[in-house]
Coordinates of C-alpha atoms and ligand atoms in Angstrom, one line a residue:
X1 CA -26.9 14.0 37.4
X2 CA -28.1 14.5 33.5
X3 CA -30.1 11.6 32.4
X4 CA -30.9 11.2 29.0
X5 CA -33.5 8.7 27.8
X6 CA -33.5 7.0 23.9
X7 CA -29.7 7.8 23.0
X8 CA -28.0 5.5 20.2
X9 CA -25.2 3.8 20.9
X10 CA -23.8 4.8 17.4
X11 CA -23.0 8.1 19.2
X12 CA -21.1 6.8 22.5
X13 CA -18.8 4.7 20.7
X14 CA -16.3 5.1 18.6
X15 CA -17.1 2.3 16.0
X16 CA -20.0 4.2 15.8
X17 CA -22.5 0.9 15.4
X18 CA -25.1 0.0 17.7
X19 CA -29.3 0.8 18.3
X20 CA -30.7 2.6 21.4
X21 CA -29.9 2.5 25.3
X22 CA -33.7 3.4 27.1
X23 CA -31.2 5.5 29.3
X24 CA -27.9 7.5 29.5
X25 CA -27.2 8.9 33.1
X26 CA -23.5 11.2 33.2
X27 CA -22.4 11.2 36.9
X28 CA -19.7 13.3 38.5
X29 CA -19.2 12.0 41.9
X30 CA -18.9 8.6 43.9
X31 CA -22.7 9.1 44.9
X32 CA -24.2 9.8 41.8
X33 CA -22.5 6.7 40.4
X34 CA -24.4 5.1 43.5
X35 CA -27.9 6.9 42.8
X36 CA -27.8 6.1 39.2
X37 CA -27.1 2.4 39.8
X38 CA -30.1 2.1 43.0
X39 CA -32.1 4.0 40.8
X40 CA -31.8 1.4 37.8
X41 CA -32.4 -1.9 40.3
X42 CA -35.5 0.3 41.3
X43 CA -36.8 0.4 37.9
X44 CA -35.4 -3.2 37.1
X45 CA -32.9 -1.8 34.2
X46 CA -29.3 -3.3 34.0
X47 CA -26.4 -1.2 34.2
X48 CA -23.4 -0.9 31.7
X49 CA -20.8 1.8 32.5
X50 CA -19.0 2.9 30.0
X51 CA -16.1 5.6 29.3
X52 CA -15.1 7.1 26.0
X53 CA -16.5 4.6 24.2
X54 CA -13.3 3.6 22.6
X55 CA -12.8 0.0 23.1
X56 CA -17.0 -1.1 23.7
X57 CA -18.9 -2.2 20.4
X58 CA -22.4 -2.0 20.9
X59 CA -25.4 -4.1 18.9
X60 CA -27.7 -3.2 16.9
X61 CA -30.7 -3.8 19.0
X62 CA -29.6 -1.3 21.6
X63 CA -29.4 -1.9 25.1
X64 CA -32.0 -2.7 27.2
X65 CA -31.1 -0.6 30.6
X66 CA -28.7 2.4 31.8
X67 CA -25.9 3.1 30.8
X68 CA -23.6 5.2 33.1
X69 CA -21.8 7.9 31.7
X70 CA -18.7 7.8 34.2
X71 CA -17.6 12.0 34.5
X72 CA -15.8 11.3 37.8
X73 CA -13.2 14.3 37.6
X74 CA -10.1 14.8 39.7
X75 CA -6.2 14.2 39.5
X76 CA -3.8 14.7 42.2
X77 CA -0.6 13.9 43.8
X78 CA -1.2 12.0 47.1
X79 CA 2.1 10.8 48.2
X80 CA 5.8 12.2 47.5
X81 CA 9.3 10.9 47.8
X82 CA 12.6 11.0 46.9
X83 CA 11.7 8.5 44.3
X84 CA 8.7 8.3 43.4
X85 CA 5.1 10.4 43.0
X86 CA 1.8 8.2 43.9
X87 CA -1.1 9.9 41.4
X88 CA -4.8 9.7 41.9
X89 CA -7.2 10.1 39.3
X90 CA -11.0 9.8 38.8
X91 CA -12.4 7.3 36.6
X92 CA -13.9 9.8 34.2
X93 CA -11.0 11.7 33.6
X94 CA -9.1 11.3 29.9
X95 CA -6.4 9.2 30.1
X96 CA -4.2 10.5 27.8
X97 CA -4.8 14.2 30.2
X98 CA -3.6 12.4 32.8
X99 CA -0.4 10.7 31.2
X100 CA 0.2 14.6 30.0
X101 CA -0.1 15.6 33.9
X102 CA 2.5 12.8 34.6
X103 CA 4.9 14.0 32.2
X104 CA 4.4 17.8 33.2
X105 CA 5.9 16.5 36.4
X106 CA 8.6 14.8 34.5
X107 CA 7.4 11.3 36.1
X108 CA 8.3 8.2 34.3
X109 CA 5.6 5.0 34.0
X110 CA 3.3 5.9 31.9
X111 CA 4.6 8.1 29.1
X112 CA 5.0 5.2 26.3
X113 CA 1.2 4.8 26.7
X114 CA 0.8 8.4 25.4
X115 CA -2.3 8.9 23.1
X116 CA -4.4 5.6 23.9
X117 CA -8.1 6.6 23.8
X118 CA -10.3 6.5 26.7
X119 CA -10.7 7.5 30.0
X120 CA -8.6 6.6 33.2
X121 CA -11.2 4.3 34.6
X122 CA -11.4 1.7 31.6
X123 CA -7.7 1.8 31.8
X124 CA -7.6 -1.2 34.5
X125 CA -10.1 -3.0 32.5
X126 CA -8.0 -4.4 29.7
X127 CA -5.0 -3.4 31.4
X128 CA -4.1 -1.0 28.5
X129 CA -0.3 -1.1 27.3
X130 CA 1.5 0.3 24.4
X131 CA 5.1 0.3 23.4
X132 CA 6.7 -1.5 26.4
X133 CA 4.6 -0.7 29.3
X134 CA 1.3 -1.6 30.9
X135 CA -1.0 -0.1 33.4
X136 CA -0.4 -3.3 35.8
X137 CA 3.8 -1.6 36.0
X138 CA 2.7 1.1 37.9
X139 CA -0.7 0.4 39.1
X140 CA -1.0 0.2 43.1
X141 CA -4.9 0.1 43.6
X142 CA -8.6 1.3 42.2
X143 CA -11.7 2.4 44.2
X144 CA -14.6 1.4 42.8
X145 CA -18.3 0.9 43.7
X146 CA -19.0 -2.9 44.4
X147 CA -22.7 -3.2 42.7
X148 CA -23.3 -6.8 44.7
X149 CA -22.5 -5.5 47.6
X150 CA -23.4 -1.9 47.4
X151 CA -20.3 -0.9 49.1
X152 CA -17.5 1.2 48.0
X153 CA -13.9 -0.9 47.8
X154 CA -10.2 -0.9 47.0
X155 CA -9.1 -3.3 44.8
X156 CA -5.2 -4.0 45.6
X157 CA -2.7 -5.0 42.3
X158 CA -3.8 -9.0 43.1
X159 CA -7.1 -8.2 43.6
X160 CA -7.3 -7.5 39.6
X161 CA -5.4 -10.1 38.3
X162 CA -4.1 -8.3 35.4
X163 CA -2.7 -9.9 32.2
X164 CA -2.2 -9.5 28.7
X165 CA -5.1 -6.7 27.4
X166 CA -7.3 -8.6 30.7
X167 CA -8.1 -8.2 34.3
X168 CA -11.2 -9.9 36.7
X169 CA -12.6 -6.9 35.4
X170 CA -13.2 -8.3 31.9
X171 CA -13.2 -12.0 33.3
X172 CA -15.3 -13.6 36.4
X173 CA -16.1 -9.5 37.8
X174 CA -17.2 -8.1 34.5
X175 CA -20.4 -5.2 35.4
X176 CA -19.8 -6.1 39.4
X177 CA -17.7 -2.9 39.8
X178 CA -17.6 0.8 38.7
X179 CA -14.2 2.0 39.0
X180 CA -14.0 5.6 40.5
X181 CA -10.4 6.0 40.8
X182 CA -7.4 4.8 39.8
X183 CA -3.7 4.8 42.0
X184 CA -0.7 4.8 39.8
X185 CA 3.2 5.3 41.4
X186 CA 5.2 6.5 38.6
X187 CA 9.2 7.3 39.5
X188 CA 11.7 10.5 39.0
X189 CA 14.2 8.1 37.6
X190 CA 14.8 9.0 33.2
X191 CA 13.5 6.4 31.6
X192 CA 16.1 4.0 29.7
X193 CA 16.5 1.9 26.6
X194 CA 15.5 -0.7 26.1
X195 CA 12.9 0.9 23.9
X196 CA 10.4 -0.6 22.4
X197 CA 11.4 -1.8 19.3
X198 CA 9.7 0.6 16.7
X199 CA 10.3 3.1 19.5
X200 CA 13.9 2.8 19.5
X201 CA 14.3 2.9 15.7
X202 CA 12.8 6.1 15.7
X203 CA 15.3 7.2 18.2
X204 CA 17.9 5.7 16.2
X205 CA 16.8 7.6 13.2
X206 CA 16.5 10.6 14.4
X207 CA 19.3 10.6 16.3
X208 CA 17.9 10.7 20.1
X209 CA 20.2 9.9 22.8
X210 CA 18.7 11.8 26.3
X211 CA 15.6 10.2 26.9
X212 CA 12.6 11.3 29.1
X213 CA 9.1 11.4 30.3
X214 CA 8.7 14.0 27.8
X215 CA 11.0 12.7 24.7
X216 CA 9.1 9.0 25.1
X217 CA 5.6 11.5 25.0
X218 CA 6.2 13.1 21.7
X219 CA 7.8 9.9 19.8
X220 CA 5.7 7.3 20.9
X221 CA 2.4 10.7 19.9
X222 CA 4.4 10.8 16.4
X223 CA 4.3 7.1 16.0
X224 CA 0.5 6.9 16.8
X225 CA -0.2 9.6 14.8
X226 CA 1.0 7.5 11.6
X227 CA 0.0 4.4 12.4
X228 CA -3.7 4.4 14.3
X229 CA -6.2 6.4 12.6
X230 CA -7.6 9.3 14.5
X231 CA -10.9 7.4 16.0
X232 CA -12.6 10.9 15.9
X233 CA -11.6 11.2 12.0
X234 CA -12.2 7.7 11.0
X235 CA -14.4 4.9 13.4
X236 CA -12.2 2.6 15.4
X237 CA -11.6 1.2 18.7
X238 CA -7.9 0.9 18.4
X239 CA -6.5 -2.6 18.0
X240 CA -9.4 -4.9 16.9
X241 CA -7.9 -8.4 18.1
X242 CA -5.9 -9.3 20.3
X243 CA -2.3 -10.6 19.2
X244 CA -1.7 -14.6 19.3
X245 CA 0.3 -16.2 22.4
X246 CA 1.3 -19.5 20.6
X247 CA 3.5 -22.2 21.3
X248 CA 6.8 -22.7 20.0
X249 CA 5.8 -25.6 17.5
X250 CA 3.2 -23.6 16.0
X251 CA 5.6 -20.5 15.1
X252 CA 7.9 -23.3 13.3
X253 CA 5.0 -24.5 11.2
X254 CA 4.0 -21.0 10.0
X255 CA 7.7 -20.8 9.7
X256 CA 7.6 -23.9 6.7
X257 CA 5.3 -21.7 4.4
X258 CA 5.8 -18.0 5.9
X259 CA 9.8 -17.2 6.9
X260 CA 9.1 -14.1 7.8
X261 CA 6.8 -14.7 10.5
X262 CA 6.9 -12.4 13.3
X263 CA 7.1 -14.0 16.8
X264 CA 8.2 -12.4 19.8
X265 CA 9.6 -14.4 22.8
X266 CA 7.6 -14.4 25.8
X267 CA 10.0 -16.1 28.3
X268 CA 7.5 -18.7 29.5
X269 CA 8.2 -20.9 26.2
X270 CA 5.2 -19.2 24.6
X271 CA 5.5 -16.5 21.5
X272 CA 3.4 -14.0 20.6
X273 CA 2.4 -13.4 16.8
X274 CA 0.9 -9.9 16.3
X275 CA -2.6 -10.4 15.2
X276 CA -1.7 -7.6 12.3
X277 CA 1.2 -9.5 10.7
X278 CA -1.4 -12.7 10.3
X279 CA -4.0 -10.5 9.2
X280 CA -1.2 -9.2 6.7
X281 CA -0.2 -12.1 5.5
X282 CA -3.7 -13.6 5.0
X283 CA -3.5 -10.4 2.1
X284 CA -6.3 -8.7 3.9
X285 CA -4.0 -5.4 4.8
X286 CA -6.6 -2.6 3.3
X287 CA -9.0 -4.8 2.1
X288 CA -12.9 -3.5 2.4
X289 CA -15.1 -6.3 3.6
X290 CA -18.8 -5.6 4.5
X291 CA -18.2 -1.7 5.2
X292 CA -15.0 -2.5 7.5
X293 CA -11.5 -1.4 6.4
X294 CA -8.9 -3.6 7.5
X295 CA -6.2 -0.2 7.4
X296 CA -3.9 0.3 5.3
X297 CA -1.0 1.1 7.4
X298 CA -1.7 -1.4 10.4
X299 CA -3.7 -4.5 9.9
X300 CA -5.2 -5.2 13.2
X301 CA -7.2 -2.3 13.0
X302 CA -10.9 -2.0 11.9
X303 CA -11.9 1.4 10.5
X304 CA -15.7 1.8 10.0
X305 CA -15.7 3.5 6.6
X306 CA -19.5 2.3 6.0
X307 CA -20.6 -0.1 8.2
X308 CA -24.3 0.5 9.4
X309 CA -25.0 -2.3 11.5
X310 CA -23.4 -4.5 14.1
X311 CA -24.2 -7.6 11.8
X312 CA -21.3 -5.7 9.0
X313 CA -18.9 -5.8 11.8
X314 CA -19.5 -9.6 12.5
X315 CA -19.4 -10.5 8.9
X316 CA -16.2 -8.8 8.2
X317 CA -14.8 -10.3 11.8
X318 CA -16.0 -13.5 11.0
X319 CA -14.2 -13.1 7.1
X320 CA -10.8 -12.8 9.2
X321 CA -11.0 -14.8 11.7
X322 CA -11.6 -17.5 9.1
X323 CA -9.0 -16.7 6.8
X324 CA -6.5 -16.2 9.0
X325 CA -7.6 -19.7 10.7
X326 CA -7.6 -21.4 7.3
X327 CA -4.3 -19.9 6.4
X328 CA -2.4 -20.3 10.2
X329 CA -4.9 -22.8 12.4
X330 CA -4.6 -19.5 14.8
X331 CA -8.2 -18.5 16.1
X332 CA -7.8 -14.2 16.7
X333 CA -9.7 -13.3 19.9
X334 CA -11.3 -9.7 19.6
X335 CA -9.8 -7.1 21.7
X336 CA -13.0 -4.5 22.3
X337 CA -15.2 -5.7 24.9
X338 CA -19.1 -6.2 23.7
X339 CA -21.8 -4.4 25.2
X340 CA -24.4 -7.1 25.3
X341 CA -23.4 -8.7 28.7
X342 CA -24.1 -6.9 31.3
X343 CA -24.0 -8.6 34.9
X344 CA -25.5 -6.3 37.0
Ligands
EPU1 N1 2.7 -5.7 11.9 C1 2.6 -6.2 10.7 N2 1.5 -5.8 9.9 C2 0.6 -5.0 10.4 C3 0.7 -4.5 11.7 C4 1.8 -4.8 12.5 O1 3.5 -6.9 10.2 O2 -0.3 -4.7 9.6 C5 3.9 -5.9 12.7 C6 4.7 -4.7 13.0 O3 5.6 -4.4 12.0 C7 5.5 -5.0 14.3 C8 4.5 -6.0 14.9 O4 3.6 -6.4 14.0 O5 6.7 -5.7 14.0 C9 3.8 -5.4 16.1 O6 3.1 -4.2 15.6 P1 2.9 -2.9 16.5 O7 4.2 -2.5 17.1 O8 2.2 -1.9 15.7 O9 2.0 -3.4 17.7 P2 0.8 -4.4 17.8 O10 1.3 -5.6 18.4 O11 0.1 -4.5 16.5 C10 0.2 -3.6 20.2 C11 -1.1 -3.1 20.9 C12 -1.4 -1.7 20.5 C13 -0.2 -0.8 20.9 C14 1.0 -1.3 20.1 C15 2.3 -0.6 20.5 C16 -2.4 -5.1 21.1 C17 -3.7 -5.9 20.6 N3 -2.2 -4.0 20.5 O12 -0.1 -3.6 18.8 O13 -2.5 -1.3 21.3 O14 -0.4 0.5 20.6 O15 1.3 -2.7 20.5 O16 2.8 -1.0 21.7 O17 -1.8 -5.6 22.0 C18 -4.9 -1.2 21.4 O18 -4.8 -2.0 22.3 O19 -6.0 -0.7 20.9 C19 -3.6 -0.8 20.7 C20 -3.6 0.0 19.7

């Protein structure tokens, strides 16, 4: 177990913002992750566990307590069929390593969610998704060290209560559990259209007809590539709202002034707005406000091109929010958690 005291934040995350944490502990196994959490209640620190850092924005004053580092390695095949291969993977693994594994096997679930940062145990967390699927398709369970209890669980599909970009993880259980690993049951059948739609226009364009694990991979890599800026390269934690779930009256009165609106059925007679077209159409698309670059190419992104302080970041949110709110009476939500409350 390497523990680290006085680390900045700025370096842990990927929106590189955010003062000290009094200590940084990296743990391999299930009881490290235990030691490191008894050792903090010892010393009357509070815990945050964090990942890559990719979807966390820290503040400026630091944090107060531990932050654990989760390394948990490992992923394997635990059950085979005719149909179907159950994976198991630690919670510190990279997920994008372990959608490449998936694919190697030529296993279909999670190959459209090719190239999301992170690591495979914040995956549950906001129930990542990305061109037509979602961790909560395939998901069957999570182990995970229950910090009330002290226990180790498994937390079953229902237990998580996952929905759009959320789970009890980011809602009533935020900081109560430390996910160690994940259970995913991906299938041998090809994948088949319907494609997402920007998906399917590449395949359309380029002329793709035989679709797999491995096709999906590289198109949906390509697509990223051009569209989400490289979070190593340029500071971002992907997709920095959430996009709006509306009713059906509010799409027809953006519809008066705006009839291009964007607003995708949902089935329950809600729609959804992407949060970049509002931002779009509120003219902010690669506008520079305190330090934070709305990008160019998608506008519900947030690059840090100078930012130095968490307070830049809330101006420049705030800036949006408002002028999307003035300009649509929508309110965006922001999609990275915060690391300023911890529960445990
Ligand atoms: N759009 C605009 N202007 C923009 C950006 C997008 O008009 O500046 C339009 C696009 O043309 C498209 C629609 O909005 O018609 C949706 O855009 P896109 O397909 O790029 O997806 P998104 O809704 O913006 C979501 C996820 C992404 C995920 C993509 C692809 C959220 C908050 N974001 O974005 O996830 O990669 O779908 O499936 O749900 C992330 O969570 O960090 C993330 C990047």
């Amino acid at each position: 177990m390497n523990v680290q005291t006085n680390i900045p934040l700025s370096t842990l995350t990927t929106m590189k913002i955010g003062g000290n944490a009094n200590y940084v502990v990296d743990v391999t196994t299930r009881e490290e992750l235990r030691q490191a959490y008894q050792n903090a209640k010892k010393l009357g620190q509070q815990v945050y566990i964090i990942g890559s850092g990719s979807n966390t924005i820290a503040h400026d004053e630091g944090f107060n307590g531990v932050i654990v580092h989760n390394k948990i390695p490992g992923i394997k095949a635990i059950v085979d069929d005719h149909e179907s291969t159950t994976l198991q993977a630690g919670g510190g693994e990279i997920w994008d390593d372990l959608v490449k594994y998936s694919v190697d096997l030529n296993l279909s679930g999670i190959e459209a969610m090719s190239g999301i940062p992170g690591t495979v145990g914040a995956a549950p967390v906001q129930n990542i998704g990305a061109y037509g699927q979602e961790l909560a398709n395939t998901f069957i369970s999570l182990d995970a060290y229950d910090t009330q209890t002290d226990a180790f669980v498994t937390l079953s599909w229902e237990d998580c209560s996952f929905s759009y970009r959320h789970s009890i993880f980011r809602g009533n259980a935020q900081g109560r559990y430390a996910i160690t690993t994940i259970t995913l049951k991906l299938y041998k059948k090809l994948p088949e259209p319907p494609f997402y739609e920007s998906l399917q226009k590449r395949f359309d364009e380029l002329h793709i007809t035989a679709f797999t694990p491995q096709t999906i991979r590289e198109n949906v890599l390509a697509i990223r590539a051009d569209k989400l800026p490289d979070p190593t390269k340029w500071p971002n934690a992907g997709s920095f709202f959430k996009n709006a779930i509306v009713e059906s009256w509010q799409v027809e009165s953006i519809r008066q002034s705006n009839s291009d609106v964007l607003a995708f059925d949902q089935g329950n007679g809600k729609f959804k707005i992407p949060a970049g077209w509002l931002i779009e159409a509120s003219d902010l698309k690669g506008e520079v406000l305190h330090g934070m670059k709305v990008h160019d190419k998608n506008a519900v992104v947030l690059i840090n091109e100078s930012a130095t302080s968490y307070a830049d970041l809330a101006a420049a949110r705030e800036q949006i929010i408002t002028t999307v709110r003035d300009n649509f009476q929508i309110v965006l939500e922001q999609e990275p958690l915060e690391l300023d409350q911890p529960v445990s």
